[in-house]
């Protein structure tokens, strides 16, 4: 059985934000399956800041996507045909599906694929966000990289986004005083009223630094950093001596080529420990997922997603990570679940 597969191929490397013109939309029939292969209908694509990094020819933790290659992307899909021993038609799977309607699953490359339970305990988009890679990242950052202690002040940047919203809520569960940084009054209200943060600071406001100082009267013990640039600089200036930074991401750099900070002397003066990390390295991902699912199902943590539609819109939807026009996990629905 063959299907028409629409694929988004990287045509040119974007400068700044991504444009549709950076991609070619190609249609071609799905290939005949070989032994050990299954065909996966893509249901949801995870829209990740790292997609933007993968488009750039800069040093990074995986090779950049080559010109002419299908855009790399994490997603969830359903097996629609199978010649693989361990995958049957109907199975839900998660992996590097790519920006396309159908992905070829190769049993030999198991590292890239995970089978999901037939009836997942949470909605599929949540498995890409709070109970997926974003949640795992937040869990890793605050339990192993910079474990926050009860009574300490934790500051989280990009706090209304996917990783940040979970990091802040995990901080609350660990007994910290949690301050979120986000763009705009509505996101700040959301952090306090809906997610239970102790305080929120609008980095787009003229008095950002004064707001941050007022929200951190005892200084900052732990910074879960997602942004870099002026936001990170302002937080570092509020750190206590011996403070710890879980350096998760530097989204302010990804589309601009900017530098996180011109002045690192604060790291010396305040004897800070700054530790970069990649969630891929987390040894106990299953344990983290169990915690996260438990917290979401019991209502201890609120999961939120913004779901956009249409494979062809992937390049422009990705830009919402950079203009902030989403809350929680940004997900693209490629096809209906049924
Ligand atoms: N280390 C790891 O293993 C790992 C894994 C996953 C993600 N990450 C990193 O975690 C960070 C968050 O990723 P995510 O998937 O959860 O995305 P997200 O937070 O859902 O979306 C990105 C958010 O960043 C904020 N932002 C964008 N440009 C900004 C700028 N110039 N200055 C200040 N804020 C800006 C926007 O929020 P506002 O509306 O508030 O501006 C936007 O909503 C990224 O840096 C990503 O690379 C790291």
Tab-separated table of C-alpha atoms and ligand atoms in Angstrom:
chain	number	residue	atom	x	y	z
A	1	UNK	CA	0.000	0.000	0.000
A	2	UNK	CA	1.383	3.407	-0.925
A	3	UNK	CA	0.412	6.874	0.298
A	4	UNK	CA	1.264	10.351	-0.927
A	5	UNK	CA	3.846	11.812	1.393
A	6	UNK	CA	4.223	15.590	1.673
A	7	UNK	CA	7.675	16.502	2.935
A	8	UNK	CA	9.268	19.812	3.877
A	9	UNK	CA	12.849	19.916	2.625
A	10	UNK	CA	15.284	22.571	3.793
A	11	UNK	CA	16.011	24.680	0.686
A	12	UNK	CA	17.987	27.589	2.138
A	13	UNK	CA	19.261	28.407	5.605
A	14	UNK	CA	17.123	31.087	7.276
A	15	UNK	CA	18.576	34.388	8.400
A	16	UNK	CA	16.642	35.479	11.462
A	17	UNK	CA	13.095	34.145	11.523
A	18	UNK	CA	12.065	31.213	9.315
A	19	UNK	CA	10.186	31.778	6.065
A	20	UNK	CA	8.147	29.347	3.949
A	21	UNK	CA	10.634	30.145	1.162
A	22	UNK	CA	13.364	28.400	3.149
A	23	UNK	CA	11.541	25.121	2.404
A	24	UNK	CA	10.407	23.104	-0.585
A	25	UNK	CA	7.147	21.179	-0.199
A	26	UNK	CA	7.656	17.924	-2.083
A	27	UNK	CA	5.045	15.212	-2.713
A	28	UNK	CA	6.133	11.678	-3.386
A	29	UNK	CA	4.782	8.164	-2.817
A	30	UNK	CA	5.820	6.356	0.349
A	31	UNK	CA	8.426	3.656	-0.323
A	32	UNK	CA	7.760	-0.075	-0.311
A	33	UNK	CA	8.555	-1.408	3.158
A	34	UNK	CA	11.578	-3.648	3.693
A	35	UNK	CA	11.950	-6.209	6.486
A	36	UNK	CA	12.193	-4.431	9.854
A	37	UNK	CA	10.476	-1.266	8.619
A	38	UNK	CA	7.131	0.306	9.462
A	39	UNK	CA	5.311	3.297	8.033
A	40	UNK	CA	4.192	5.913	10.538
A	41	UNK	CA	1.450	8.462	9.877
A	42	UNK	CA	2.603	11.624	11.645
A	43	UNK	CA	-0.059	13.005	13.982
A	44	UNK	CA	1.739	15.770	15.892
A	45	UNK	CA	5.047	17.567	15.470
A	46	UNK	CA	6.812	19.102	18.432
A	47	UNK	CA	7.786	22.696	17.629
A	48	UNK	CA	11.126	23.161	19.369
A	49	UNK	CA	13.638	26.015	19.523
A	50	UNK	CA	16.237	23.423	18.580
A	51	UNK	CA	14.537	23.049	15.166
A	52	UNK	CA	15.747	26.570	14.428
A	53	UNK	CA	19.278	25.679	15.576
A	54	UNK	CA	19.271	22.554	13.380
A	55	UNK	CA	18.592	24.798	10.360
A	56	UNK	CA	21.816	26.743	10.945
A	57	UNK	CA	25.280	25.661	9.930
A	58	UNK	CA	26.770	26.335	13.374
A	59	UNK	CA	28.513	24.012	15.853
A	60	UNK	CA	25.812	22.078	17.745
A	61	UNK	CA	25.052	18.766	19.448
A	62	UNK	CA	23.789	17.078	16.232
A	63	UNK	CA	24.794	17.744	12.639
A	64	UNK	CA	22.790	20.590	11.109
A	65	UNK	CA	20.045	19.523	8.688
A	66	UNK	CA	21.602	19.437	5.229
A	67	UNK	CA	20.214	21.465	2.334
A	68	UNK	CA	17.761	19.227	0.446
A	69	UNK	CA	17.096	17.031	3.493
A	70	UNK	CA	13.678	16.535	5.124
A	71	UNK	CA	13.545	18.874	8.120
A	72	UNK	CA	14.365	17.011	11.332
A	73	UNK	CA	11.634	17.080	13.963
A	74	UNK	CA	10.372	15.162	16.964
A	75	UNK	CA	6.789	13.947	16.831
A	76	UNK	CA	4.147	11.342	17.550
A	77	UNK	CA	2.572	9.100	14.955
A	78	UNK	CA	0.601	5.921	14.378
A	79	UNK	CA	1.871	2.855	12.512
A	80	UNK	CA	-0.224	2.372	9.354
A	81	UNK	CA	1.755	-0.467	7.720
A	82	UNK	CA	4.410	-2.751	9.114
A	83	UNK	CA	7.067	-5.274	8.148
A	84	UNK	CA	8.680	-4.832	11.568
A	85	UNK	CA	8.677	-7.511	14.272
A	86	UNK	CA	8.033	-5.199	17.205
A	87	UNK	CA	5.606	-2.707	15.665
A	88	UNK	CA	2.036	-3.474	14.614
A	89	UNK	CA	-0.498	-1.443	12.680
A	90	UNK	CA	-2.215	0.889	15.153
A	91	UNK	CA	0.778	1.277	17.494
A	92	UNK	CA	1.483	4.810	18.709
A	93	UNK	CA	5.136	5.797	18.469
A	94	UNK	CA	7.287	8.785	19.275
A	95	UNK	CA	10.557	9.704	17.610
A	96	UNK	CA	12.395	11.772	15.044
A	97	UNK	CA	9.550	11.652	12.540
A	98	UNK	CA	10.630	14.685	10.502
A	99	UNK	CA	8.486	17.402	8.916
A	100	UNK	CA	6.414	15.121	6.699
A	101	UNK	CA	3.116	13.219	6.585
A	102	UNK	CA	4.675	9.745	6.787
A	103	UNK	CA	7.900	8.624	8.457
A	104	UNK	CA	9.808	5.427	7.876
A	105	UNK	CA	10.532	3.613	11.131
A	106	UNK	CA	13.529	1.330	11.036
A	107	UNK	CA	13.694	-1.219	13.848
A	108	UNK	CA	17.487	-1.251	13.575
A	109	UNK	CA	17.602	2.390	14.733
A	110	UNK	CA	15.730	1.855	17.979
A	111	UNK	CA	17.415	4.800	19.733
A	112	UNK	CA	15.266	7.209	17.761
A	113	UNK	CA	11.906	5.544	18.402
A	114	UNK	CA	9.825	4.702	21.456
A	115	UNK	CA	6.532	2.859	21.524
A	116	UNK	CA	3.793	4.656	23.473
A	117	UNK	CA	1.087	2.889	25.494
A	118	UNK	CA	-2.062	2.141	23.431
A	119	UNK	CA	-4.112	4.328	25.775
A	120	UNK	CA	-1.756	7.056	27.012
A	121	UNK	CA	-2.639	8.492	30.453
A	122	UNK	CA	-2.553	12.066	29.086
A	123	UNK	CA	-3.402	13.689	25.736
A	124	UNK	CA	-0.886	13.154	22.938
A	125	UNK	CA	0.256	16.828	22.776
A	126	UNK	CA	1.004	16.605	26.526
A	127	UNK	CA	3.329	13.685	25.754
A	128	UNK	CA	5.390	16.128	23.695
A	129	UNK	CA	5.329	18.800	26.406
A	130	UNK	CA	4.805	18.470	30.160
A	131	UNK	CA	5.086	14.663	30.135
A	132	UNK	CA	7.645	14.532	27.320
A	133	UNK	CA	10.907	16.135	26.438
A	134	UNK	CA	10.074	19.546	27.941
A	135	UNK	CA	9.077	18.051	31.269
A	136	UNK	CA	12.101	15.747	31.290
A	137	UNK	CA	14.334	18.778	30.674
A	138	UNK	CA	12.783	20.721	33.554
A	139	UNK	CA	12.997	17.673	35.855
A	140	UNK	CA	16.669	17.057	35.004
A	141	UNK	CA	17.574	20.717	35.448
A	142	UNK	CA	16.061	21.027	38.907
A	143	UNK	CA	16.810	17.606	40.366
A	144	UNK	CA	20.317	16.891	39.032
A	145	UNK	CA	21.846	19.980	37.434
A	146	UNK	CA	20.899	22.630	39.989
A	147	UNK	CA	18.725	20.931	42.629
A	148	UNK	CA	16.677	23.674	44.215
A	149	UNK	CA	16.096	23.433	47.981
A	150	UNK	CA	13.040	24.393	50.071
A	151	UNK	CA	13.017	28.108	50.856
A	152	UNK	CA	15.437	29.053	48.093
A	153	UNK	CA	14.485	31.545	45.393
A	154	UNK	CA	14.320	30.049	41.925
A	155	UNK	CA	14.089	32.291	38.865
A	156	UNK	CA	12.903	30.728	35.604
A	157	UNK	CA	13.077	32.578	32.269
A	158	UNK	CA	10.713	31.912	29.328
A	159	UNK	CA	8.539	30.816	32.237
A	160	UNK	CA	5.232	30.674	30.362
A	161	UNK	CA	6.706	28.396	27.702
A	162	UNK	CA	6.927	24.639	27.603
A	163	UNK	CA	10.068	23.898	29.646
A	164	UNK	CA	9.792	27.005	31.819
A	165	UNK	CA	6.197	26.456	32.925
A	166	UNK	CA	7.052	22.949	34.130
A	167	UNK	CA	10.355	24.019	35.708
A	168	UNK	CA	8.563	26.668	37.750
A	169	UNK	CA	5.908	24.222	38.922
A	170	UNK	CA	8.533	21.602	39.852
A	171	UNK	CA	10.299	24.344	41.794
A	172	UNK	CA	7.091	24.928	43.760
A	173	UNK	CA	6.739	21.193	44.456
A	174	UNK	CA	10.313	21.237	45.800
A	175	UNK	CA	9.387	24.055	48.204
A	176	UNK	CA	11.169	26.930	46.484
A	177	UNK	CA	9.952	30.496	46.118
A	178	UNK	CA	9.458	30.711	42.356
A	179	UNK	CA	9.756	33.827	40.226
A	180	UNK	CA	8.963	33.592	36.505
A	181	UNK	CA	10.108	35.912	33.738
A	182	UNK	CA	7.853	36.252	30.696
A	183	UNK	CA	6.899	38.754	28.005
A	184	UNK	CA	3.765	40.774	28.740
A	185	UNK	CA	1.226	41.308	31.503
A	186	UNK	CA	-1.077	38.454	30.446
A	187	UNK	CA	1.668	35.828	30.609
A	188	UNK	CA	2.739	37.196	34.009
A	189	UNK	CA	-0.844	36.949	35.268
A	190	UNK	CA	-1.031	33.359	33.955
A	191	UNK	CA	2.123	32.391	35.868
A	192	UNK	CA	0.739	33.588	39.193
A	193	UNK	CA	-3.007	32.889	38.876
A	194	UNK	CA	-2.992	29.663	36.869
A	195	UNK	CA	0.375	28.047	37.600
A	196	UNK	CA	0.923	29.157	41.208
A	197	UNK	CA	4.223	31.038	40.798
A	198	UNK	CA	5.002	33.384	43.701
A	199	UNK	CA	5.881	36.324	41.470
A	200	UNK	CA	6.235	37.149	37.786
A	201	UNK	CA	8.325	39.747	36.013
A	202	UNK	CA	7.680	41.196	32.544
A	203	UNK	CA	11.008	41.440	30.714
A	204	UNK	CA	9.416	43.634	28.036
A	205	UNK	CA	8.456	46.322	30.577
A	206	UNK	CA	10.628	49.439	30.890
A	207	UNK	CA	11.073	48.786	34.607
A	208	UNK	CA	12.060	45.100	34.166
A	209	UNK	CA	15.124	45.358	36.373
A	210	UNK	CA	13.222	47.114	39.156
A	211	UNK	CA	10.466	44.478	38.930
A	212	UNK	CA	13.076	41.729	39.152
A	213	UNK	CA	14.741	43.342	42.171
A	214	UNK	CA	11.388	43.714	43.933
A	215	UNK	CA	10.509	40.062	43.206
A	216	UNK	CA	13.847	38.760	44.553
A	217	UNK	CA	14.459	40.676	47.820
A	218	UNK	CA	16.732	37.883	49.129
A	219	UNK	CA	18.568	37.438	45.833
A	220	UNK	CA	18.420	34.410	43.522
A	221	UNK	CA	19.752	31.011	44.603
A	222	UNK	CA	18.971	29.072	41.430
A	223	UNK	CA	18.431	30.341	37.885
A	224	UNK	CA	16.805	27.971	35.402
A	225	UNK	CA	17.904	29.808	32.288
A	226	UNK	CA	16.124	29.415	28.954
A	227	UNK	CA	16.816	32.744	27.266
A	228	UNK	CA	20.289	34.309	27.639
A	229	UNK	CA	21.067	37.872	26.518
A	230	UNK	CA	19.845	40.816	28.598
A	231	UNK	CA	17.352	38.641	30.520
A	232	UNK	CA	20.066	36.300	31.774
A	233	UNK	CA	22.396	39.207	32.508
A	234	UNK	CA	19.750	40.823	34.708
A	235	UNK	CA	19.154	37.571	36.622
A	236	UNK	CA	22.881	36.913	37.166
A	237	UNK	CA	23.190	40.364	38.715
A	238	UNK	CA	20.607	39.286	41.347
A	239	UNK	CA	22.281	35.974	42.236
A	240	UNK	CA	23.547	35.309	45.754
A	241	UNK	CA	27.193	34.359	46.222
A	242	UNK	CA	27.540	30.676	45.382
A	243	UNK	CA	24.305	30.640	43.366
A	244	UNK	CA	23.693	27.929	40.745
A	245	UNK	CA	22.585	28.260	37.132
A	246	UNK	CA	20.996	25.407	35.194
A	247	UNK	CA	21.782	26.657	31.693
A	248	UNK	CA	19.054	25.019	29.647
A	249	UNK	CA	18.783	27.235	26.587
A	250	UNK	CA	19.717	30.557	25.003
A	251	UNK	CA	16.747	31.213	22.750
A	252	UNK	CA	17.605	34.914	22.434
A	253	UNK	CA	20.583	33.790	20.339
A	254	UNK	CA	19.071	31.201	18.043
A	255	UNK	CA	17.582	33.462	15.416
A	256	UNK	CA	19.742	36.518	15.962
A	257	UNK	CA	23.254	35.199	16.315
A	258	UNK	CA	23.581	37.369	19.441
A	259	UNK	CA	25.850	36.702	22.359
A	260	UNK	CA	24.437	35.639	25.745
A	261	UNK	CA	26.455	38.213	27.633
A	262	UNK	CA	29.404	40.456	27.055
A	263	UNK	CA	30.296	40.412	30.689
A	264	UNK	CA	30.930	37.169	32.551
A	265	UNK	CA	32.777	38.761	35.446
A	266	UNK	CA	29.644	38.438	37.568
A	267	UNK	CA	30.167	34.646	37.482
A	268	UNK	CA	33.548	35.127	39.156
A	269	UNK	CA	32.531	37.868	41.553
A	270	UNK	CA	29.559	35.854	42.800
A	271	UNK	CA	31.359	32.457	42.657
A	272	UNK	CA	28.516	31.030	40.588
A	273	UNK	CA	28.256	27.500	39.308
A	274	UNK	CA	26.895	27.573	35.758
A	275	UNK	CA	26.140	24.162	34.312
A	276	UNK	CA	24.936	23.603	30.784
A	277	UNK	CA	23.020	20.415	30.107
A	278	UNK	CA	21.158	18.417	27.476
A	279	UNK	CA	18.102	16.417	28.458
A	280	UNK	CA	19.308	13.638	26.110
A	281	UNK	CA	21.926	12.826	28.780
A	282	UNK	CA	19.389	12.257	31.559
A	283	UNK	CA	19.806	8.640	32.613
A	284	UNK	CA	16.476	8.381	34.409
A	285	UNK	CA	14.101	9.592	31.711
A	286	UNK	CA	11.545	6.876	32.514
A	287	UNK	CA	11.565	7.859	36.189
A	288	UNK	CA	11.097	11.497	35.217
A	289	UNK	CA	8.180	10.654	32.920
A	290	UNK	CA	6.527	8.643	35.700
A	291	UNK	CA	6.843	11.611	38.064
A	292	UNK	CA	5.544	14.030	35.443
A	293	UNK	CA	2.548	11.904	34.435
A	294	UNK	CA	1.710	11.408	38.119
A	295	UNK	CA	1.869	15.143	38.804
A	296	UNK	CA	-0.225	16.044	35.746
A	297	UNK	CA	-2.868	13.358	36.348
A	298	UNK	CA	-3.167	14.307	40.041
A	299	UNK	CA	-3.391	18.020	39.171
A	300	UNK	CA	-0.185	18.952	41.028
A	301	UNK	CA	1.204	20.318	37.772
A	302	UNK	CA	-0.802	22.000	35.033
A	303	UNK	CA	0.098	21.059	31.484
A	304	UNK	CA	-0.735	23.520	28.735
A	305	UNK	CA	-0.393	23.378	24.973
A	306	UNK	CA	-0.957	25.646	22.001
A	307	UNK	CA	-1.908	23.453	19.037
A	308	UNK	CA	-1.598	24.838	15.495
A	309	UNK	CA	-2.611	23.000	12.318
A	310	UNK	CA	-1.139	21.947	8.998
A	311	UNK	CA	2.206	20.488	7.985
A	312	UNK	CA	2.611	23.202	5.346
A	313	UNK	CA	2.520	25.824	8.127
A	314	UNK	CA	5.406	24.331	10.118
A	315	UNK	CA	7.989	26.995	9.154
A	316	UNK	CA	5.820	29.933	10.196
A	317	UNK	CA	4.348	28.197	13.259
A	318	UNK	CA	7.913	27.622	14.497
A	319	UNK	CA	8.372	31.412	14.597
A	320	UNK	CA	5.797	31.603	17.392
A	321	UNK	CA	8.559	30.337	19.718
A	322	UNK	CA	10.458	33.527	18.936
A	323	UNK	CA	7.618	36.055	19.047
A	324	UNK	CA	6.085	34.403	22.120
A	325	UNK	CA	2.563	34.119	20.614
A	326	UNK	CA	1.886	30.848	22.407
A	327	UNK	CA	1.803	29.522	25.956
A	328	UNK	CA	2.934	26.119	27.191
A	329	UNK	CA	4.038	23.569	24.628
A	330	UNK	CA	3.765	24.583	20.959
A	331	UNK	CA	2.574	21.619	18.894
A	332	UNK	CA	1.628	21.252	15.226
A	333	UNK	CA	-1.225	18.876	14.350
A	334	UNK	CA	-0.358	17.166	11.064
A	335	UNK	CA	-3.333	14.824	10.887
A	336	UNK	CA	-6.345	13.816	12.992
A	337	UNK	CA	-5.772	11.171	15.634
A	338	UNK	CA	-8.420	8.767	14.240
B	1	LIG	N1	18.982	21.682	27.249
B	1	LIG	C1	18.019	20.918	26.768
B	1	LIG	O1	18.111	19.698	26.732
B	1	LIG	C2	16.785	21.579	26.254
B	1	LIG	C3	15.648	20.828	25.904
B	1	LIG	C4	14.494	21.504	25.486
B	1	LIG	C5	14.502	22.898	25.394
B	1	LIG	N2	15.640	23.578	25.719
B	1	LIG	C6	15.670	25.042	25.688
B	1	LIG	O2	14.668	25.520	26.567
B	1	LIG	C7	14.228	26.802	26.131
B	1	LIG	C8	12.710	26.815	26.057
B	1	LIG	O3	12.287	25.883	25.075
B	1	LIG	P1	10.733	25.533	24.914
B	1	LIG	O4	10.629	24.432	23.954
B	1	LIG	O5	10.137	25.385	26.251
B	1	LIG	O6	10.170	26.855	24.236
B	1	LIG	P2	9.062	27.821	24.823
B	1	LIG	O7	9.557	28.332	26.137
B	1	LIG	O8	7.743	27.176	24.786
B	1	LIG	O9	9.072	28.996	23.761
B	1	LIG	C9	10.123	29.898	23.749
B	1	LIG	C10	9.785	31.152	24.609
B	1	LIG	O10	10.955	31.937	24.715
B	1	LIG	C11	10.593	33.294	24.898
B	1	LIG	N3	11.512	34.083	24.071
B	1	LIG	C12	11.765	33.938	22.746
B	1	LIG	N4	12.699	34.835	22.342
B	1	LIG	C13	13.032	35.556	23.440
B	1	LIG	C14	13.940	36.638	23.685
B	1	LIG	N5	14.699	37.157	22.692
B	1	LIG	N6	14.030	37.129	24.940
B	1	LIG	C15	13.272	36.626	25.942
B	1	LIG	N7	12.386	35.607	25.790
B	1	LIG	C16	12.276	35.084	24.550
B	1	LIG	C17	9.146	33.427	24.442
B	1	LIG	O11	8.358	33.725	25.585
B	1	LIG	P3	7.862	35.215	25.953
B	1	LIG	O12	6.507	35.396	25.371
B	1	LIG	O13	7.870	35.204	27.427
B	1	LIG	O14	8.850	36.133	25.321
B	1	LIG	C18	8.748	32.040	23.946
B	1	LIG	O15	7.451	31.672	24.340
B	1	LIG	C19	14.920	27.059	24.796
B	1	LIG	O16	16.057	27.855	25.008
B	1	LIG	C20	15.330	25.670	24.350
B	1	LIG	O17	16.422	25.681	23.479
B	1	LIG	C21	16.766	22.948	26.132
